[in-house]
JSON list of C-alpha atoms in Angstrom, two decimals:
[
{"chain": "A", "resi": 8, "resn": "UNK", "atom": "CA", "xyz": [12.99, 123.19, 1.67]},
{"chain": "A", "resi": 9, "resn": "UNK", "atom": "CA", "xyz": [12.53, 119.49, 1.79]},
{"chain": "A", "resi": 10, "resn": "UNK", "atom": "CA", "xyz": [10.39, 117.52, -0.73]},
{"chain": "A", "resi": 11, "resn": "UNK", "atom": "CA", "xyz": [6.62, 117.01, 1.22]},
{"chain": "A", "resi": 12, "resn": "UNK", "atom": "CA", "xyz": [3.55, 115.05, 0.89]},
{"chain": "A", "resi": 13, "resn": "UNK", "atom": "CA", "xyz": [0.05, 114.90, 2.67]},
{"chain": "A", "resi": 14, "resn": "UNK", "atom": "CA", "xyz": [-1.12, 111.45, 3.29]},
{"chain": "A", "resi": 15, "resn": "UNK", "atom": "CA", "xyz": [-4.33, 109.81, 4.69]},
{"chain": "A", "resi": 16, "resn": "UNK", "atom": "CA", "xyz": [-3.59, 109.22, 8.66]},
{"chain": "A", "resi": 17, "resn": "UNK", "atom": "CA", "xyz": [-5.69, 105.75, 8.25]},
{"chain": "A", "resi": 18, "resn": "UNK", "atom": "CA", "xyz": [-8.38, 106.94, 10.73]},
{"chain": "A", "resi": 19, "resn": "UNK", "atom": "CA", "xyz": [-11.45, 105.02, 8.89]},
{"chain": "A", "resi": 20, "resn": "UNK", "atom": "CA", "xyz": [-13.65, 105.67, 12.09]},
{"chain": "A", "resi": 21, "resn": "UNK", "atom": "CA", "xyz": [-16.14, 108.02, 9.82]},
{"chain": "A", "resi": 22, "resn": "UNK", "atom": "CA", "xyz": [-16.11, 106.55, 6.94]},
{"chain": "A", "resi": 23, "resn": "UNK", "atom": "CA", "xyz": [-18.27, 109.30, 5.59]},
{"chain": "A", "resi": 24, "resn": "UNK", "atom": "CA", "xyz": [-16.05, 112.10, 6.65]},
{"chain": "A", "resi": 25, "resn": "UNK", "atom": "CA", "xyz": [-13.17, 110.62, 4.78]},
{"chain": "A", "resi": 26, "resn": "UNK", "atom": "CA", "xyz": [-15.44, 110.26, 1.70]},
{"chain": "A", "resi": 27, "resn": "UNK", "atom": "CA", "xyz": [-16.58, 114.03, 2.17]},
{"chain": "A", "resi": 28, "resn": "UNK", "atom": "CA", "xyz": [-12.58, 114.72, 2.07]},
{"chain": "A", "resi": 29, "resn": "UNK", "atom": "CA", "xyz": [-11.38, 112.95, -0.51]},
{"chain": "A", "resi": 30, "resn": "UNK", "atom": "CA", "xyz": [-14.70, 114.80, -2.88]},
{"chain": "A", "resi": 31, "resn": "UNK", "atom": "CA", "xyz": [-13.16, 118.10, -1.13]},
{"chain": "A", "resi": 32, "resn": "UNK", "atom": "CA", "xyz": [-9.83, 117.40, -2.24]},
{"chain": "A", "resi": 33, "resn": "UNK", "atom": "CA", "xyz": [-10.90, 115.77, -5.43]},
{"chain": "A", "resi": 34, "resn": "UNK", "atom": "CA", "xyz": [-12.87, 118.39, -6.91]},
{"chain": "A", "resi": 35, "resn": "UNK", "atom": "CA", "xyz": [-10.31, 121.03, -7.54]},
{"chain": "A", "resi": 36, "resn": "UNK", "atom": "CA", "xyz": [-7.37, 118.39, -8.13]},
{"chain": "A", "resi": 37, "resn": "UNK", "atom": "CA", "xyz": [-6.79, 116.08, -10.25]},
{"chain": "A", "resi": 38, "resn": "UNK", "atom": "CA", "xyz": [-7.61, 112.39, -9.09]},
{"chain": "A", "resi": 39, "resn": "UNK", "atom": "CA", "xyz": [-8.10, 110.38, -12.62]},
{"chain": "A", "resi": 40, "resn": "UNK", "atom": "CA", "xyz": [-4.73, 108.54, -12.30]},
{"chain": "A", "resi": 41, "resn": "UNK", "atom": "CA", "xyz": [-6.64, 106.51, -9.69]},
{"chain": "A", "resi": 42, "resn": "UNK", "atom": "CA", "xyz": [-9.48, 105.34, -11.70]},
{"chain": "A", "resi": 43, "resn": "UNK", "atom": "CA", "xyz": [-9.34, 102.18, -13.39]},
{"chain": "A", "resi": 44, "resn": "UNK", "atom": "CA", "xyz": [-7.03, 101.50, -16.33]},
{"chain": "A", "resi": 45, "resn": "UNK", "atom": "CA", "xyz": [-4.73, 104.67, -14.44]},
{"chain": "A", "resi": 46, "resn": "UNK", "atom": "CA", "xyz": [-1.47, 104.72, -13.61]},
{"chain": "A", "resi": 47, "resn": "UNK", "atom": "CA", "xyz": [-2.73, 104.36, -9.29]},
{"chain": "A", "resi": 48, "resn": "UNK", "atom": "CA", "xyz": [-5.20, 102.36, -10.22]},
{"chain": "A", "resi": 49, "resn": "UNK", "atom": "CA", "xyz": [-3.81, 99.42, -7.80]},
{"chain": "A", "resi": 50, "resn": "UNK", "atom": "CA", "xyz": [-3.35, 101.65, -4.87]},
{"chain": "A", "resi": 51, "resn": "UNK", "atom": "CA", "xyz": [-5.20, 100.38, -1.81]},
{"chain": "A", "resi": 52, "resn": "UNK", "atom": "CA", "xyz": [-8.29, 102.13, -0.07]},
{"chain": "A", "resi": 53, "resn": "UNK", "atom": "CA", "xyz": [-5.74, 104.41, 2.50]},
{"chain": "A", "resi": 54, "resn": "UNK", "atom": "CA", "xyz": [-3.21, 104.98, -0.87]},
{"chain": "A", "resi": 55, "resn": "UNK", "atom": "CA", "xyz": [-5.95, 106.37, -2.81]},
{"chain": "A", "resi": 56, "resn": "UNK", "atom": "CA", "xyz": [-7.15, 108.56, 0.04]},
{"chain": "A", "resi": 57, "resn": "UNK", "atom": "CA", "xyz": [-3.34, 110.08, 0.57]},
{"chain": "A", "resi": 58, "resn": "UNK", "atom": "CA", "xyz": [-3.47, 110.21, -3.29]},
{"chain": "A", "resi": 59, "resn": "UNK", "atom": "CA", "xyz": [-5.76, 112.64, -3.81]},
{"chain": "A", "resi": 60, "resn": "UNK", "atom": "CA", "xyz": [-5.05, 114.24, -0.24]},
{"chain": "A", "resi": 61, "resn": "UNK", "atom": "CA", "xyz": [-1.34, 114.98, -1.87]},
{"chain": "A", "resi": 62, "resn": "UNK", "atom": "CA", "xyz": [-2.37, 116.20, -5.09]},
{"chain": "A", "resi": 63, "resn": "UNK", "atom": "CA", "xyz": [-5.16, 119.06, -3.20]},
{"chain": "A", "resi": 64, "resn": "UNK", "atom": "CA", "xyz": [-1.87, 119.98, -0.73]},
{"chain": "A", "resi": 65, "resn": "UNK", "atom": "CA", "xyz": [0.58, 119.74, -4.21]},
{"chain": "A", "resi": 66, "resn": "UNK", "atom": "CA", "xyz": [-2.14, 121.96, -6.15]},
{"chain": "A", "resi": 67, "resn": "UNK", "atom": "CA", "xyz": [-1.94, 124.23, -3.36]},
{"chain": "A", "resi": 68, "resn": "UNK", "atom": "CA", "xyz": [1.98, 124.62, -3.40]},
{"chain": "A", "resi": 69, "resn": "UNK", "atom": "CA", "xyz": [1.77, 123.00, 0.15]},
{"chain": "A", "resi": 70, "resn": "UNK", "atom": "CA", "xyz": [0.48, 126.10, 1.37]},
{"chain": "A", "resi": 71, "resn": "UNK", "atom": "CA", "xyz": [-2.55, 127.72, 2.27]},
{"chain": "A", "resi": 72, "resn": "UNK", "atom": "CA", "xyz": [-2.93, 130.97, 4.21]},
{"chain": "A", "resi": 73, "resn": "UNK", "atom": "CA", "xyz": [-4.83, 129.33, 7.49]},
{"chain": "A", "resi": 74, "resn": "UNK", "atom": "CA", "xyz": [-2.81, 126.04, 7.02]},
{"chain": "A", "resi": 75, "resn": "UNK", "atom": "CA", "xyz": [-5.17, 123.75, 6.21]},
{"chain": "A", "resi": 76, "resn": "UNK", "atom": "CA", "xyz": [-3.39, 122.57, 3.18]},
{"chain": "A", "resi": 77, "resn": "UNK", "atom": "CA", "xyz": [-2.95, 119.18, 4.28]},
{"chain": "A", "resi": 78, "resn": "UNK", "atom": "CA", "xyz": [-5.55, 119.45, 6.85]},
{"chain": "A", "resi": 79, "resn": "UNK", "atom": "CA", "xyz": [-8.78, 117.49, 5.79]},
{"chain": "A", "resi": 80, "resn": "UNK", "atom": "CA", "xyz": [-10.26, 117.34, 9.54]},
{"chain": "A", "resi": 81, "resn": "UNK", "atom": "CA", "xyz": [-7.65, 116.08, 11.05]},
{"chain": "A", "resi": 82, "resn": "UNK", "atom": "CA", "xyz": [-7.27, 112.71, 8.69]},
{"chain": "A", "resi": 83, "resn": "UNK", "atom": "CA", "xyz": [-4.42, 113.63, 7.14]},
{"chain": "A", "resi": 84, "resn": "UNK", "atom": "CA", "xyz": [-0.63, 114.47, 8.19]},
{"chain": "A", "resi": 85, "resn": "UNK", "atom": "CA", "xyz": [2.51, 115.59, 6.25]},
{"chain": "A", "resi": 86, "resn": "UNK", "atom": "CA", "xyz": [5.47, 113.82, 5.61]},
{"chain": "A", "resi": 87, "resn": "UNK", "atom": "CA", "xyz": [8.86, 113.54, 4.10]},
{"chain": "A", "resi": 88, "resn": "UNK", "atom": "CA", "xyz": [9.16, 110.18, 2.51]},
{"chain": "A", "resi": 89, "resn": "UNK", "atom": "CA", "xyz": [7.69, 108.98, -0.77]},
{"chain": "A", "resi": 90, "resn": "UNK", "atom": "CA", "xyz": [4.76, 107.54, -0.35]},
{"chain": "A", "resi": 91, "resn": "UNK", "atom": "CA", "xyz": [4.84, 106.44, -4.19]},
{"chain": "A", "resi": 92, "resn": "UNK", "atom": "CA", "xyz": [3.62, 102.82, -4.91]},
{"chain": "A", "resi": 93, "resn": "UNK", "atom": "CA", "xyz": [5.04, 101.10, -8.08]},
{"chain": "A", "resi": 94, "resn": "UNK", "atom": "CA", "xyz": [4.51, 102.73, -11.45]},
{"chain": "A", "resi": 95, "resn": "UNK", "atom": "CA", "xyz": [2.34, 105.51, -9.30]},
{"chain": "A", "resi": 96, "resn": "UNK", "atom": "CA", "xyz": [4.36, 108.78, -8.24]},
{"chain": "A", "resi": 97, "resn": "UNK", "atom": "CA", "xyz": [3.23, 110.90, -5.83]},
{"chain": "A", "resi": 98, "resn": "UNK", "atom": "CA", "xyz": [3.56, 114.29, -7.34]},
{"chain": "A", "resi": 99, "resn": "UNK", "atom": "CA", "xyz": [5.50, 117.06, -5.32]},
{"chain": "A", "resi": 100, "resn": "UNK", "atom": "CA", "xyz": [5.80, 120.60, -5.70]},
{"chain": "A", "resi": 101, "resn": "UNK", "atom": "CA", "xyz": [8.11, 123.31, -3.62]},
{"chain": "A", "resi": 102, "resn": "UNK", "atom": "CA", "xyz": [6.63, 126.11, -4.63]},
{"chain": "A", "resi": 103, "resn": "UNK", "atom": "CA", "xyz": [5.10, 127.28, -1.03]},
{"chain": "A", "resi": 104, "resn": "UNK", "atom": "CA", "xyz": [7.59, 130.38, -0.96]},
{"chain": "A", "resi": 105, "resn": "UNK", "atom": "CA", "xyz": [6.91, 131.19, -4.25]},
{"chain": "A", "resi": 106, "resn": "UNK", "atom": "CA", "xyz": [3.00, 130.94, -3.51]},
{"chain": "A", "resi": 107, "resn": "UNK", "atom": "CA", "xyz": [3.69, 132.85, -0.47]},
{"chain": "A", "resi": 108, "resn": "UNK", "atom": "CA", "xyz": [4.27, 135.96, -2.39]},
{"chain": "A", "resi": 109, "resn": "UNK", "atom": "CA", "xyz": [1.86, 135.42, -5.01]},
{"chain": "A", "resi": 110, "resn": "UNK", "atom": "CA", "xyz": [-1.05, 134.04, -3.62]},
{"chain": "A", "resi": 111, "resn": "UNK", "atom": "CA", "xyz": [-3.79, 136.47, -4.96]},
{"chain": "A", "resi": 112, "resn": "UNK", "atom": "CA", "xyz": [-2.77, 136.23, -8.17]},
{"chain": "A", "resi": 113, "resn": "UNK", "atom": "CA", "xyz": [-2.75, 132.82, -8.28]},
{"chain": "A", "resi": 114, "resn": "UNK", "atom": "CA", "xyz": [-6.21, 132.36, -6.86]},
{"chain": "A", "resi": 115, "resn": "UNK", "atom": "CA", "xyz": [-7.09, 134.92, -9.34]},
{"chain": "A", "resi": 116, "resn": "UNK", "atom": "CA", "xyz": [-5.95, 133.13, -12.34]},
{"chain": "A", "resi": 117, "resn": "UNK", "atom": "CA", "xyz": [-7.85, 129.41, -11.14]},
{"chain": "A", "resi": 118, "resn": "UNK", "atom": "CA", "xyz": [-10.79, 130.41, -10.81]},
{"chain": "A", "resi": 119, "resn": "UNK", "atom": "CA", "xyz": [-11.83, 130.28, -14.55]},
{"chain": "A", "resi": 120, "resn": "UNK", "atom": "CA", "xyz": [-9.77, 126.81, -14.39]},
{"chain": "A", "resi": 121, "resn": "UNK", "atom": "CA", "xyz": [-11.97, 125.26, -12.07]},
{"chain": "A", "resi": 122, "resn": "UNK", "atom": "CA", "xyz": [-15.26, 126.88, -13.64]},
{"chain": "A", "resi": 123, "resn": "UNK", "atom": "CA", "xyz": [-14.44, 125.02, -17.07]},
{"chain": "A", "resi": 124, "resn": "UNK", "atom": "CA", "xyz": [-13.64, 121.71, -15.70]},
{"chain": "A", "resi": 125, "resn": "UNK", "atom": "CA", "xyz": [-16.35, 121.32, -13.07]},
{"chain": "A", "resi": 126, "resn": "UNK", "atom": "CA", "xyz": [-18.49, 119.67, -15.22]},
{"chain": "A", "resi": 127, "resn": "UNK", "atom": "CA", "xyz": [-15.06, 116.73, -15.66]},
{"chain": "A", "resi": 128, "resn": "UNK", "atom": "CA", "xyz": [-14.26, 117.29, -11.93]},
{"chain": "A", "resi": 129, "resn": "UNK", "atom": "CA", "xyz": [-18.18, 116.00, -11.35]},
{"chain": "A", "resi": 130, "resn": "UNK", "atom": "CA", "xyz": [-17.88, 113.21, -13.53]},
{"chain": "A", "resi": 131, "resn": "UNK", "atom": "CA", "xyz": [-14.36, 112.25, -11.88]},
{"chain": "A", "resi": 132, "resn": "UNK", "atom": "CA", "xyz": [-15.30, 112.41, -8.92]},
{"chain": "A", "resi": 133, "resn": "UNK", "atom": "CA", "xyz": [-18.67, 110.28, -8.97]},
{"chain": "A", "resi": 134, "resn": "UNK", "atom": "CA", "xyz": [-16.37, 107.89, -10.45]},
{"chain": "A", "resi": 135, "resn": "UNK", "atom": "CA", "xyz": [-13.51, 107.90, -8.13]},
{"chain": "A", "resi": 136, "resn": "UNK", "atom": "CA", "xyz": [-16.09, 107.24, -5.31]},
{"chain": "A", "resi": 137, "resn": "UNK", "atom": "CA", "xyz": [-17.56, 104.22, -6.20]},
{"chain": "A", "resi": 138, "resn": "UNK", "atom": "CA", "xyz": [-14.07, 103.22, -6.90]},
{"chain": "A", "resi": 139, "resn": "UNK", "atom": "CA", "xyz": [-13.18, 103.77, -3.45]},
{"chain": "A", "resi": 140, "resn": "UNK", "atom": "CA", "xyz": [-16.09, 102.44, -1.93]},
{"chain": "A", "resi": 141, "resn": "UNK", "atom": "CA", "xyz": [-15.69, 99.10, -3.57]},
{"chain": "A", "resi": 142, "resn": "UNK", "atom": "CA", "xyz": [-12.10, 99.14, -2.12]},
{"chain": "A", "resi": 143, "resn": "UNK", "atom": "CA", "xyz": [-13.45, 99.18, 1.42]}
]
């Protein structure tokens, strides 16, 4: 299976729709290497969107069962080249068969993951939207 990542399609058009999907994608990933002082903290506005659009999709195992993995209405595509900038990698995982089989369990075990770091995810994310917003 070759390597993947999901990256912002730079439709800026709804400016508020792309801020709804990067919160989406932000609040069960984590997005802190793009605050300041992090290792993406130079990225541009449409680097930090496909940041934290590719580390959703690479949380997910690029998969999800309806395929929306990389979907983020329709502002974000999939590709196979590196979209890493610099010192900031792009993580990516190739795990999708492996989630294929396991999904429930999987789901199963995150969900006390993501109840004991919402309260960091909120804080993160409040933070990595003014960030962004001061990009634009």
């Amino acid at each position: 299976m070759p390597k993947r990542w999901c990256v912002f399609n730079g439709d800026k058009t709804n400016l508020t729709k792309v801020e709804n999907q990067v919160s989406r994608a932000c609040t069960e990933a984590d997005c802190t290497s793009v605050l300041p002082g992090g290792s993406c903290s130079q990225l541009t506005f449409e680097q930090n969107v496909s940041y934290a659009f590719n580390r959703y999709f690479q949380m997910n195992s690029q998969y999800s069962a309806n395929g929306s993995s990389c979907e983020f209405e329709k502002l974000a595509t999939v590709v196979t080249q590196d979209p890493s900038v610099g010192t900031c990698k792009f993580p990516v995982e190739i795990l999708a068969a492996e989630r294929a089989e396991t999904d429930g369990l999987m789901k199963r075990s995150r969900v006390g993951e993501r109840l004991q770091g919402s309260f960091r995810s909120a804080v993160v994310l409040s933070l990595l939207l003014i960030f962004l917003l001061r990009l634009i």
